[in-house]
Amino acid sequence: MGWEEVQVRGDAEFVRTAQSYHGRPIFALFCGDKDAEGRSWCPDCVTAEPIVRKELHNLPDESVFIYCLVGDRAYWKDPNNEFRKNLKLTGVPTLLKYGTPQKLVEEECFKAELVRMLFTED
Amino acid sequence: SVQAHKEEDNPQKTMEVNGLMPVPDSYDYDLIIIGGGSGGLAAAKEAAKYGKKVMVMDFVTPTPQGNSWGLGGTCVNVGCIPKKLMHQAALLGQTLQDSRKFGWEFTEEVKHNWMTMTESIQNYIGSLNWGYRVALRDKKVTYENAYGEFVGPHTVKATNKKGTEKLYTAERFIIATGERPRYLGIPGDKEYCISSDDLFSLPYCPGKTLVVGASYVALECAGFLAGLGLDVTVMVRSILLRGFDQDMANRIGEYMKEHGVHFIRKFVPIKVEQVEEGTPGLLKVTAKSTTGNQIIEGEYNTVLLAIGRNPCTRKIGLDKVGVNINETTGKIPVNDEEQTNVPYIYAVGDILQDKLELTPVAIQAGKLLVQRLYAGSTTKCDYVNVPTTVFTPLEYGACGYSEETAVEKFGEENIEVYHSYFWPLEWTVPSRDNNKCYAKIICNIQDNERVIGFHVLGPNAGEVTQGFAAAIKCGLTKKQLDSTIGIHPVCAEV
């Protein structure tokens, strides 16, 4: 079995989903919400998403890729939002391997090499 | 003059490599660094800046207890970083006690949870390991998690944890393999004892602990374990902190003793046996006096060996490329440009003979070496007047000569020692010791009373010492020190 993608919105749904896949490698990409035309308010997320998606085929078997929308811009800018508090996220986009200290933040997500390293190496 | 001799039995090369001349691009890499610790990584990142093709090989042979760790070397994983964090954990315990005298009211007993502390610290270390890997990959430095050893001129073999072997060649090499804790060589040492390599990620509270050794590793560990509320005994063969100013070393020992650390002096363990299995279990230690035939026994949950560290130079094929090592100590002698006797092989860090075993020294040496190799620099690493701090419960910062070494070098009549006790303001209200914190400077009378040694025992010793190190590097004299007005109220004004 290869890998599968799940799309969620908000911190509560994210945590529930991650917990339901406990035992499998879980990778997550956090991006700002998208408008009706499908464009995110976060320009870095717009740049990073296609780069990350291009590397998804490198995910190890059994992996789960959670694509998580964090909320609108105002919500994200609030220093006390749930993502900052609970998941310690410092910026969007953030790509991380759940349950480990391994993550890529903002411009680091633009580098295909680094994304590949996150997906394929221990 | 570029000549390469390849001989079957004795691969001694006479190839001179001059960084300013163009060299044939017949190697896999410009530079291969064996060891991804403080020195190795600093050199790697610097070399990448100059567009060099660099590889770092890092591998951690598991401890006898089966423990291992990620990229970054001793400091990050099993040294300075977790040590300072655990020291801080212990200090916070003390602060909580003091806080009551400053008006904070809490009725609960304050207890310490080893697992909570260790998990947080290991998490942080994990983020550092990852950070290094991102940095290397970003700078296009190839990282191999494999054990590197020389197999012939300009050639190393890399063996990963699965046993797969690969060969790589490079124009130049830097050996930065560091050290690992020494064992006693007595029955039960490897089976039952732990070392600093195991302590910082121990998945259970060590309990009643015997620390064997009198190095700064031993005293720092004993210090924070006691500060966290554990029953700690230190078994010392002879003196404390060999190589450090002995008056200061004794003050540190006295302080620890008065604050609950037990010391057994002039004994060495001869046998460790298991009484009970468990996490922790119970161990019986038998020890013999160094001055007679007396034998003593004691039971402890954990025995931590901190009796010294051995350089990782014996099994990396140095004989295959003719690099000389000191056969007794395993250390590598280098010239003042960190070059071994083989011109294209360099070395940095703890493995160097007669150089200080400190992270900042390895980093500086690594960086400057690479700048000399690839950026036309001529700056050499300055190993003189390197400041250091021992993070025992009462911290000790030092820069320059110890009193004994100064007397030996300049003669007692030519040095003047100025000293003072001080009572940190923060210790007054909670009624903590008023006669323990102490500072002294050693001056060379014949050289304008130049300050050649600085020693301070007290809180935040590291922070205090750093500035003085810069002043000493600039040639600080007693007169200049006297005319510097102090900041009040701080410890450093003494």
Coordinates of C-alpha atoms in Angstrom, one line a residue:
Chain A
M1 CA 0.0 0.0 0.0
G2 CA 1.4 3.4 -0.9
W3 CA 0.6 6.6 0.8
E4 CA -2.7 8.4 1.3
E5 CA -3.8 12.0 1.7
V6 CA -6.4 13.4 4.1
Q7 CA -7.5 17.0 4.1
V8 CA -8.5 18.7 7.3
R9 CA -9.3 22.2 8.6
G10 CA -8.5 23.5 12.0
D11 CA -6.5 22.3 15.0
A12 CA -9.1 20.0 16.5
E13 CA -9.7 18.1 13.3
F14 CA -6.0 17.8 12.7
V15 CA -5.3 16.3 16.1
R16 CA -8.2 13.9 15.8
T17 CA -7.1 12.8 12.4
A18 CA -3.4 12.4 13.4
Q19 CA -4.4 10.3 16.4
S20 CA -6.6 8.0 14.3
Y21 CA -3.5 7.1 12.2
H22 CA -1.3 6.4 15.2
G23 CA 1.3 3.8 14.3
R24 CA 1.8 5.0 10.7
P25 CA 4.3 7.7 9.5
I26 CA 2.4 10.9 9.4
F27 CA 3.5 14.0 7.5
A28 CA 1.6 17.3 7.5
L29 CA 1.5 20.4 5.5
F30 CA -0.1 23.5 7.1
C31 CA -1.3 26.3 4.8
G32 CA -3.4 29.3 5.1
D33 CA -7.1 29.0 4.0
K34 CA -8.0 29.3 0.4
D35 CA -10.6 31.6 -1.1
A36 CA -13.4 30.8 -3.5
E37 CA -10.9 30.7 -6.4
G38 CA -8.7 28.3 -4.5
R39 CA -5.9 30.8 -3.8
S40 CA -4.4 31.0 -0.3
W41 CA -4.0 34.3 1.5
C42 CA -0.4 33.1 2.3
P43 CA 1.8 33.7 -0.7
D44 CA 4.6 31.4 0.6
C45 CA 2.0 28.6 0.8
V46 CA 1.0 29.2 -2.8
T47 CA 4.7 28.8 -3.8
A48 CA 5.4 25.8 -1.6
E49 CA 2.4 23.6 -2.2
P50 CA 3.2 22.5 -5.8
I51 CA 6.8 21.8 -4.8
V52 CA 5.7 19.7 -1.9
R53 CA 3.1 17.8 -3.9
K54 CA 5.8 17.0 -6.5
E55 CA 7.7 15.1 -3.9
L56 CA 4.8 13.2 -2.4
H57 CA 5.6 10.1 -4.5
N58 CA 8.7 9.7 -2.3
L59 CA 6.7 9.1 0.8
P60 CA 7.3 5.8 2.5
D61 CA 4.7 3.1 2.2
E62 CA 1.8 3.3 4.7
S63 CA 2.4 7.0 5.2
V64 CA -0.4 9.5 5.7
F65 CA -0.1 13.0 4.3
I66 CA -2.4 15.4 6.1
Y67 CA -3.1 18.6 4.3
C68 CA -4.3 21.1 6.9
L69 CA -5.8 24.5 6.4
V70 CA -5.1 26.6 9.5
G71 CA -7.7 29.3 9.1
D72 CA -7.9 32.8 7.7
R73 CA -5.2 35.4 8.0
A74 CA -6.6 37.2 11.1
Y75 CA -6.8 33.9 13.0
W76 CA -3.3 32.9 12.0
K77 CA -1.8 36.3 13.1
D78 CA -3.3 35.9 16.6
P79 CA -0.3 34.9 18.7
N80 CA -2.5 32.7 20.8
N81 CA -4.1 30.6 18.1
E82 CA -4.4 26.9 18.7
F83 CA -1.7 25.9 16.2
R84 CA 0.9 28.1 17.8
K85 CA 0.0 27.0 21.2
N86 CA -0.5 23.2 20.7
L87 CA 1.6 22.3 17.8
K88 CA 4.2 25.1 18.3
L89 CA 4.0 26.2 14.7
T90 CA 5.8 29.4 14.1
G91 CA 4.9 30.1 10.5
V92 CA 3.0 28.9 7.4
P93 CA 3.7 27.0 5.4
T94 CA 5.1 24.3 7.7
L95 CA 5.8 20.8 6.6
L96 CA 6.5 18.4 9.4
K97 CA 6.9 14.7 10.3
Y98 CA 4.4 14.3 13.1
G99 CA 5.8 13.1 16.4
T100 CA 9.4 14.1 15.6
P101 CA 11.3 17.4 15.8
Q102 CA 11.7 17.2 12.0
K103 CA 10.1 20.1 10.2
L104 CA 10.6 22.6 7.4
V105 CA 9.3 26.2 7.8
E106 CA 8.4 28.8 5.3
E107 CA 11.2 29.2 2.6
E108 CA 12.7 25.8 3.6
C109 CA 9.6 24.3 2.0
F110 CA 10.6 25.8 -1.4
K111 CA 13.6 23.5 -1.6
A112 CA 12.7 20.2 -3.2
E113 CA 15.9 18.7 -1.8
L114 CA 14.9 19.4 1.8
V115 CA 11.3 18.2 1.2
R116 CA 12.7 15.0 -0.2
M117 CA 15.0 14.6 2.8
L118 CA 12.1 15.0 5.2
F119 CA 10.1 12.4 3.4
T120 CA 12.7 9.8 2.8
E121 CA 15.3 9.9 5.5
D122 CA 15.2 8.9 9.2
Chain B
S1 CA 56.7 19.7 -6.7
V2 CA 53.9 17.3 -7.0
Q3 CA 54.8 13.6 -6.7
A4 CA 52.7 10.7 -5.7
H5 CA 54.2 7.4 -4.7
K6 CA 52.0 4.4 -4.4
E7 CA 53.7 1.5 -2.7
E8 CA 52.1 -1.9 -1.9
D9 CA 53.5 -2.3 1.6
N10 CA 54.1 1.2 2.7
P11 CA 51.7 3.8 1.3
Q12 CA 53.7 6.8 2.4
K13 CA 52.9 9.7 0.1
T14 CA 55.0 12.7 -0.7
M15 CA 52.3 14.7 -2.3
E16 CA 52.4 18.3 -1.5
V17 CA 49.1 20.1 -1.9
N18 CA 49.2 23.8 -2.2
G19 CA 45.8 25.5 -2.1
L20 CA 46.9 28.2 -4.4
M21 CA 47.9 25.9 -7.3
P22 CA 45.3 24.3 -9.5
V23 CA 45.1 20.6 -8.5
P24 CA 43.8 17.7 -10.7
D25 CA 40.1 17.1 -10.3
S26 CA 40.5 13.3 -10.0
Y27 CA 38.9 12.9 -6.6
D28 CA 35.3 12.3 -5.6
Y29 CA 35.4 15.2 -3.2
D30 CA 37.6 18.2 -2.4
L31 CA 37.2 17.5 1.3
I32 CA 36.0 14.5 3.4
I33 CA 35.5 15.1 7.1
I34 CA 35.3 12.1 9.3
G35 CA 33.2 13.1 12.3
G36 CA 30.1 15.3 12.4
G37 CA 30.6 17.0 15.7
S38 CA 31.5 20.5 16.7
G39 CA 34.7 20.6 14.8
G40 CA 33.6 18.6 11.8
L41 CA 30.4 20.4 11.1
A42 CA 32.0 23.9 11.5
A43 CA 34.6 22.9 8.9
A44 CA 32.0 21.4 6.6
K45 CA 29.8 24.5 6.6
E46 CA 32.7 26.8 6.1
A47 CA 34.1 24.7 3.2
A48 CA 30.7 24.8 1.5
K49 CA 30.9 28.6 1.5
Y50 CA 33.8 28.4 -0.9
G51 CA 32.0 26.1 -3.3
K52 CA 34.0 23.1 -2.3
K53 CA 32.6 19.6 -2.8
V54 CA 32.4 18.3 0.8
M55 CA 31.3 15.1 2.5
V56 CA 30.8 14.6 6.2
M57 CA 30.8 11.1 7.6
D58 CA 29.3 10.7 11.1
F59 CA 28.6 7.5 12.9
V60 CA 27.9 6.7 16.5
T61 CA 29.0 3.3 17.7
P62 CA 26.3 2.3 20.2
T63 CA 27.3 2.3 23.9
P64 CA 27.6 -0.9 25.8
Q65 CA 24.0 -0.2 27.0
G66 CA 22.9 0.1 23.3
N67 CA 22.5 3.8 23.2
S68 CA 23.1 6.0 20.2
W69 CA 22.2 9.5 18.8
G70 CA 22.0 11.8 15.8
L71 CA 24.2 14.2 14.0
G72 CA 26.0 16.8 15.9
G73 CA 28.7 15.1 18.0
T74 CA 29.3 14.9 21.7
C75 CA 28.5 18.5 22.7
V76 CA 25.0 18.5 21.2
N77 CA 24.0 15.0 22.1
V78 CA 25.8 13.8 25.2
G79 CA 27.8 16.8 26.4
C80 CA 27.5 20.5 26.9
I81 CA 23.9 20.9 25.8
P82 CA 22.1 18.3 27.9
K83 CA 24.6 18.9 30.7
K84 CA 23.8 22.6 30.9
L85 CA 20.0 21.9 30.7
M86 CA 20.1 19.4 33.5
H87 CA 22.3 21.8 35.5
Q88 CA 19.7 24.4 34.9
A89 CA 17.0 22.0 36.1
A90 CA 18.9 21.5 39.3
L91 CA 19.4 25.3 39.8
L92 CA 15.7 25.8 39.2
G93 CA 15.0 23.4 42.1
Q94 CA 17.2 25.6 44.3
T95 CA 15.5 28.7 43.0
L96 CA 12.1 27.3 44.0
Q97 CA 13.3 26.8 47.5
D98 CA 14.7 30.4 47.6
S99 CA 11.5 31.8 46.2
R100 CA 9.6 31.2 49.5
K101 CA 11.9 33.7 51.2
F102 CA 11.1 36.2 48.5
G103 CA 7.4 35.8 49.3
W104 CA 6.2 33.2 46.9
E105 CA 3.7 30.9 48.7
F106 CA 3.0 27.3 47.6
T107 CA 2.1 24.6 50.0
E108 CA 2.8 21.6 47.8
E109 CA 6.0 19.7 48.1
V110 CA 8.1 20.4 45.1
K111 CA 9.2 17.2 43.4
H112 CA 11.2 16.4 40.3
N113 CA 10.2 14.2 37.4
W114 CA 13.2 12.8 35.6
M115 CA 11.2 11.6 32.6
T116 CA 9.6 15.0 31.9
M117 CA 13.0 16.7 32.0
T118 CA 14.7 14.1 29.9
E119 CA 11.9 14.1 27.3
S120 CA 12.1 17.9 26.9
I121 CA 15.8 17.9 26.6
Q122 CA 15.9 15.0 24.1
N123 CA 13.3 16.8 22.0
Y124 CA 15.4 19.8 21.9
I125 CA 18.5 17.8 20.9
G126 CA 16.4 16.1 18.2
S127 CA 15.6 19.6 16.7
L128 CA 19.3 20.4 16.7
N129 CA 20.2 17.1 15.0
W130 CA 17.5 17.9 12.3
G131 CA 18.8 21.5 12.0
Y132 CA 22.3 20.3 11.2
R133 CA 21.0 18.0 8.6
V134 CA 18.9 20.7 7.0
A135 CA 22.0 23.1 7.1
L136 CA 24.3 20.5 5.5
R137 CA 21.7 19.6 2.8
D138 CA 21.0 23.2 2.1
K139 CA 24.6 24.0 1.6
K140 CA 25.0 20.9 -0.6
V141 CA 27.3 19.1 1.8
T142 CA 26.9 15.3 1.4
Y143 CA 26.2 13.6 4.7
E144 CA 26.7 9.9 5.2
N145 CA 25.6 8.3 8.4
A146 CA 28.4 5.8 8.2
Y147 CA 31.6 4.8 10.0
G148 CA 34.6 6.2 8.1
E149 CA 38.0 4.6 8.0
F150 CA 41.1 5.1 5.8
V151 CA 41.9 2.2 3.5
G152 CA 44.6 3.7 1.4
P153 CA 46.0 7.0 0.1
H154 CA 43.2 9.6 -0.3
T155 CA 40.6 6.8 0.2
V156 CA 38.1 6.1 2.9
K157 CA 35.6 3.3 3.3
A158 CA 32.2 4.2 4.7
T159 CA 30.2 1.4 6.5
N160 CA 26.6 2.2 7.4
K161 CA 24.6 0.6 10.1
K162 CA 23.3 -2.1 7.7
G163 CA 26.9 -3.0 6.9
T164 CA 26.9 -1.7 3.4
E165 CA 30.4 -0.4 2.4
K166 CA 31.3 2.4 0.0
L167 CA 34.6 3.8 -1.0
Y168 CA 35.2 7.6 -1.5
T169 CA 38.3 9.6 -2.5
A170 CA 39.2 13.1 -1.6
E171 CA 42.0 15.6 -2.1
R172 CA 42.0 16.4 1.6
F173 CA 40.7 15.0 4.8
I174 CA 39.9 16.3 8.3
I175 CA 39.7 13.9 11.1
A176 CA 37.3 15.1 13.8
T177 CA 36.2 11.9 15.4
G178 CA 36.2 13.0 19.0
E179 CA 36.3 10.8 22.0
R180 CA 34.2 8.3 24.0
P181 CA 34.0 7.6 27.7
R182 CA 36.6 5.3 29.2
Y183 CA 35.7 2.2 31.1
L184 CA 37.4 0.8 34.2
G185 CA 38.3 -2.6 32.9
I186 CA 36.9 -4.4 35.9
P187 CA 34.2 -7.1 36.1
G188 CA 30.8 -5.7 35.6
D189 CA 31.8 -2.4 34.2
K190 CA 30.3 -2.6 30.7
E191 CA 27.3 -4.8 31.7
Y192 CA 26.1 -2.7 34.6
C193 CA 27.6 0.8 34.6
I194 CA 26.6 3.7 32.5
S195 CA 28.5 6.7 31.3
S196 CA 27.7 10.2 30.2
D197 CA 26.8 8.7 26.8
D198 CA 23.8 7.0 28.5
L199 CA 22.9 9.5 31.3
F200 CA 21.2 12.2 29.3
S201 CA 18.7 10.0 27.7
L202 CA 18.2 7.5 30.5
P203 CA 14.6 6.3 30.3
Y204 CA 14.3 6.0 34.0
C205 CA 15.4 8.0 37.0
P206 CA 18.9 6.9 38.1
G207 CA 18.0 6.9 41.8
K208 CA 20.8 6.5 44.3
T209 CA 23.9 7.0 42.2
L210 CA 27.6 6.4 42.5
V211 CA 29.7 8.6 40.3
V212 CA 33.2 7.3 39.7
G213 CA 35.7 9.9 38.8
A214 CA 36.8 13.4 39.7
S215 CA 36.8 15.1 36.2
Y216 CA 34.5 18.0 35.5
V217 CA 32.2 15.5 33.9
A218 CA 32.0 13.6 37.1
L219 CA 31.5 16.6 39.3
E220 CA 29.0 18.3 37.0
C221 CA 26.9 15.2 36.8
A222 CA 27.1 14.5 40.5
G223 CA 26.2 18.1 41.1
F224 CA 23.0 18.2 39.1
L225 CA 21.9 14.7 40.2
A226 CA 22.2 15.8 43.8
G227 CA 20.4 19.1 42.9
L228 CA 17.5 17.1 41.5
G229 CA 17.1 15.4 44.9
L230 CA 19.0 12.2 44.4
D231 CA 21.4 10.5 46.8
V232 CA 24.8 10.9 45.2
T233 CA 28.3 9.6 46.1
V234 CA 31.5 10.5 44.2
M235 CA 34.3 8.0 44.4
V236 CA 37.7 9.8 43.8
R237 CA 41.0 8.1 43.2
S238 CA 43.2 11.0 44.0
I239 CA 42.6 14.7 43.3
L240 CA 39.6 16.7 42.0
L241 CA 39.7 18.4 38.6
R242 CA 43.2 17.5 37.6
G243 CA 44.7 20.3 35.4
F244 CA 42.5 23.0 37.0
D245 CA 43.6 25.4 39.7
Q246 CA 43.6 23.1 42.8
D247 CA 42.5 25.7 45.3
M248 CA 39.4 26.4 43.2
A249 CA 38.9 22.6 42.7
N250 CA 38.9 22.0 46.4
R251 CA 36.5 24.8 47.1
I252 CA 34.1 23.2 44.5
G253 CA 34.4 19.9 46.3
E254 CA 33.8 21.4 49.7
Y255 CA 30.7 23.2 48.5
M256 CA 29.3 20.0 47.0
K257 CA 30.1 18.1 50.2
E258 CA 28.3 20.7 52.4
H259 CA 25.3 20.5 50.1
G260 CA 24.8 16.8 50.4
V261 CA 27.1 15.1 47.9
H262 CA 29.0 12.3 49.6
F263 CA 32.7 11.8 48.7
I264 CA 34.7 8.7 49.0
R265 CA 38.3 9.7 48.6
K266 CA 41.3 7.5 47.6
F267 CA 39.3 4.5 46.5
V268 CA 38.8 2.8 43.2
P269 CA 36.1 0.2 42.3
I270 CA 37.3 -3.3 41.6
K271 CA 34.1 -5.1 41.0
V272 CA 30.5 -4.3 40.1
E273 CA 27.8 -6.9 40.6
Q274 CA 24.1 -6.9 40.1
V275 CA 21.9 -7.4 43.1
E276 CA 18.6 -6.8 41.5
E277 CA 17.5 -6.3 37.9
G278 CA 15.3 -3.3 37.2
T279 CA 15.0 0.2 35.9
P280 CA 17.0 1.2 37.9
G281 CA 18.2 -2.0 39.4
L282 CA 20.4 -2.4 42.4
L283 CA 24.2 -2.8 42.0
K284 CA 26.9 -3.7 44.5
V285 CA 30.2 -2.0 44.1
T286 CA 33.4 -3.3 45.8
A287 CA 36.2 -0.8 46.1
K288 CA 39.8 -0.9 47.2
S289 CA 41.8 1.8 48.9
T290 CA 44.7 3.4 47.0
T291 CA 46.7 3.7 50.1
G292 CA 46.3 0.3 51.8
N293 CA 44.4 -2.9 51.7
Q294 CA 41.1 -1.7 52.9
I295 CA 38.0 -2.9 51.0
I296 CA 34.6 -1.3 51.1
E297 CA 31.3 -2.2 49.6
G298 CA 28.2 -0.1 48.7
E299 CA 24.9 -0.5 47.0
Y300 CA 23.6 1.9 44.4
N301 CA 20.8 2.0 41.8
T302 CA 23.2 3.4 39.2
V303 CA 26.9 3.6 38.7
L304 CA 28.1 6.4 36.4
L305 CA 31.6 6.1 35.2
A306 CA 33.3 9.4 34.4
I307 CA 37.0 8.6 34.6
G308 CA 38.1 10.1 31.3
R309 CA 37.6 9.9 27.6
N310 CA 39.5 8.1 24.9
P311 CA 40.1 9.5 21.4
C312 CA 38.4 7.6 18.5
T313 CA 41.6 7.2 16.6
R314 CA 42.6 3.5 17.0
K315 CA 40.2 2.0 14.5
I316 CA 40.0 4.4 11.6
G317 CA 42.8 3.0 9.6
L318 CA 45.4 5.7 10.4
D319 CA 48.1 3.2 10.0
K320 CA 47.0 2.6 6.4
V321 CA 47.9 6.2 5.6
G322 CA 50.7 6.7 7.9
V323 CA 49.2 9.2 10.3
N324 CA 51.1 9.3 13.6
I325 CA 49.3 9.1 16.8
N326 CA 50.5 9.1 20.4
E327 CA 50.4 5.3 21.1
T328 CA 49.7 5.8 24.8
T329 CA 46.9 8.4 24.7
G330 CA 45.6 7.9 21.1
K331 CA 45.8 11.6 20.5
I332 CA 47.0 13.0 17.2
P333 CA 49.9 15.5 17.3
V334 CA 49.5 18.3 14.8
N335 CA 51.4 21.5 13.9
D336 CA 50.0 24.9 14.5
E337 CA 48.0 24.6 11.4
E338 CA 46.2 21.4 12.5
Q339 CA 48.1 19.4 10.0
T340 CA 49.1 15.8 10.8
N341 CA 52.4 14.3 9.6
V342 CA 50.6 13.4 6.4
P343 CA 50.3 16.7 4.5
Y344 CA 46.8 16.2 3.1
I345 CA 45.3 15.0 6.4
Y346 CA 44.3 17.4 9.1
A347 CA 42.7 17.0 12.5
V348 CA 40.6 19.2 14.8
G349 CA 38.8 18.9 18.1
D350 CA 39.2 16.7 21.2
I351 CA 41.5 14.2 19.5
L352 CA 44.3 16.8 19.2
Q353 CA 47.4 16.3 21.5
D354 CA 48.0 19.1 23.9
K355 CA 45.0 21.2 23.0
L356 CA 42.0 22.0 25.0
E357 CA 39.0 19.8 24.7
L358 CA 36.3 22.4 24.2
T359 CA 33.6 22.8 21.6
P360 CA 34.3 26.5 20.8
V361 CA 38.0 25.5 20.3
A362 CA 37.1 22.8 17.8
I363 CA 34.7 25.1 16.0
Q364 CA 37.3 27.9 15.7
A365 CA 40.0 25.6 14.7
G366 CA 37.8 23.9 12.0
K367 CA 36.6 27.2 10.6
L368 CA 40.1 28.8 10.5
L369 CA 41.6 25.7 9.0
V370 CA 39.2 25.7 6.1
Q371 CA 39.7 29.5 5.6
R372 CA 43.4 28.8 5.3
L373 CA 42.9 25.9 2.9
Y374 CA 40.4 27.6 0.6
A375 CA 40.2 31.3 1.2
G376 CA 43.8 32.3 1.3
S377 CA 43.7 33.2 5.0
T378 CA 46.8 32.9 7.2
T379 CA 45.1 33.2 10.6
K380 CA 45.8 30.4 12.9
C381 CA 43.8 29.2 15.9
D382 CA 44.8 30.9 19.1
Y383 CA 44.8 28.3 21.8
V384 CA 46.1 30.7 24.5
N385 CA 43.9 32.2 27.1
V386 CA 40.8 30.2 26.2
P387 CA 38.1 30.7 28.8
T388 CA 36.2 27.8 30.2
T389 CA 33.5 27.1 32.8
V390 CA 32.8 24.1 35.0
F391 CA 29.0 23.9 35.7
T392 CA 29.2 22.4 39.1
P393 CA 26.5 23.5 41.6
L394 CA 28.8 26.4 42.4
E395 CA 30.0 27.3 39.0
Y396 CA 33.6 27.9 38.2
G397 CA 34.9 30.1 35.4
A398 CA 38.5 30.5 34.5
C399 CA 40.7 32.0 31.9
G400 CA 44.5 31.8 31.7
Y401 CA 46.9 30.3 34.2
S402 CA 46.1 28.4 37.4
E403 CA 47.9 29.6 40.4
E404 CA 50.2 26.6 40.4
T405 CA 51.1 26.9 36.7
A406 CA 51.8 30.6 37.1
V407 CA 54.1 30.0 40.0
E408 CA 55.9 27.2 38.1
K409 CA 56.3 29.4 35.0
F410 CA 57.1 32.8 36.4
G411 CA 58.3 32.0 40.0
E412 CA 56.4 32.8 43.2
E413 CA 58.1 36.1 43.7
N414 CA 57.1 37.4 40.3
I415 CA 53.3 36.8 40.6
E416 CA 50.8 38.6 42.7
V417 CA 47.4 37.1 43.5
Y418 CA 44.5 39.4 44.3
H419 CA 41.4 37.7 45.7
S420 CA 38.1 38.3 47.3
Y421 CA 35.1 36.5 48.7
F422 CA 31.7 37.9 47.7
W423 CA 28.2 37.3 48.7
P424 CA 25.7 37.5 45.7
L425 CA 22.9 39.9 46.6
E426 CA 20.4 37.3 45.5
W427 CA 21.7 34.9 48.1
T428 CA 21.3 37.3 51.0
V429 CA 17.5 37.1 51.5
P430 CA 17.3 33.4 51.3
S431 CA 20.2 33.1 53.7
R432 CA 22.5 31.2 51.4
D433 CA 26.2 30.8 52.1
N434 CA 28.0 34.1 52.6
N435 CA 31.5 32.8 52.4
K436 CA 31.7 30.5 49.4
C437 CA 31.7 32.7 46.3
Y438 CA 35.2 33.7 45.5
A439 CA 37.3 35.3 42.8
K440 CA 41.0 35.8 42.2
I441 CA 43.2 37.2 39.5
I442 CA 46.8 36.3 39.0
C443 CA 49.1 39.0 37.8
N444 CA 52.6 39.0 36.3
I445 CA 54.5 41.6 38.3
Q446 CA 57.3 41.9 35.8
D447 CA 55.0 42.6 32.9
N448 CA 53.2 45.7 34.3
E449 CA 51.1 43.5 36.6
R450 CA 49.4 42.0 33.5
V451 CA 46.5 39.7 34.4
I452 CA 47.5 36.2 33.4
G453 CA 44.9 34.3 35.3
F454 CA 41.2 34.9 36.1
H455 CA 39.2 32.6 38.4
V456 CA 35.7 33.0 39.7
L457 CA 33.5 30.7 41.7
G458 CA 29.9 31.8 41.9
P459 CA 26.6 32.0 40.0
N460 CA 26.7 32.6 36.3
A461 CA 30.4 32.1 36.3
G462 CA 30.4 31.5 32.5
E463 CA 28.6 34.8 31.8
V464 CA 31.1 36.6 34.1
T465 CA 34.2 35.0 32.6
Q466 CA 33.4 35.6 28.9
G467 CA 34.0 39.4 29.1
F468 CA 37.1 39.0 31.1
A469 CA 38.5 36.6 28.5
A470 CA 38.3 39.4 25.9
A471 CA 40.0 41.8 28.3
I472 CA 42.8 39.4 29.0
K473 CA 43.3 38.9 25.2
C474 CA 43.7 42.6 25.0
G475 CA 46.4 42.5 27.6
L476 CA 44.5 43.7 30.7
T477 CA 46.7 44.9 33.6
K478 CA 45.8 45.2 37.2
K479 CA 45.8 49.0 37.0
Q480 CA 43.3 48.9 34.1
L481 CA 41.1 46.5 36.0
D482 CA 41.2 48.8 39.1
S483 CA 40.2 51.8 37.0
T484 CA 37.2 50.0 35.5
I485 CA 34.2 51.0 37.5
G486 CA 32.0 48.1 38.6
I487 CA 28.3 47.4 37.8
H488 CA 26.3 47.3 40.9
P489 CA 24.8 45.1 42.3
V490 CA 26.2 42.2 40.4
C491 CA 28.7 39.4 41.1
A492 CA 31.0 40.5 38.4
E493 CA 31.8 43.8 40.1
V494 CA 34.1 42.0 42.5

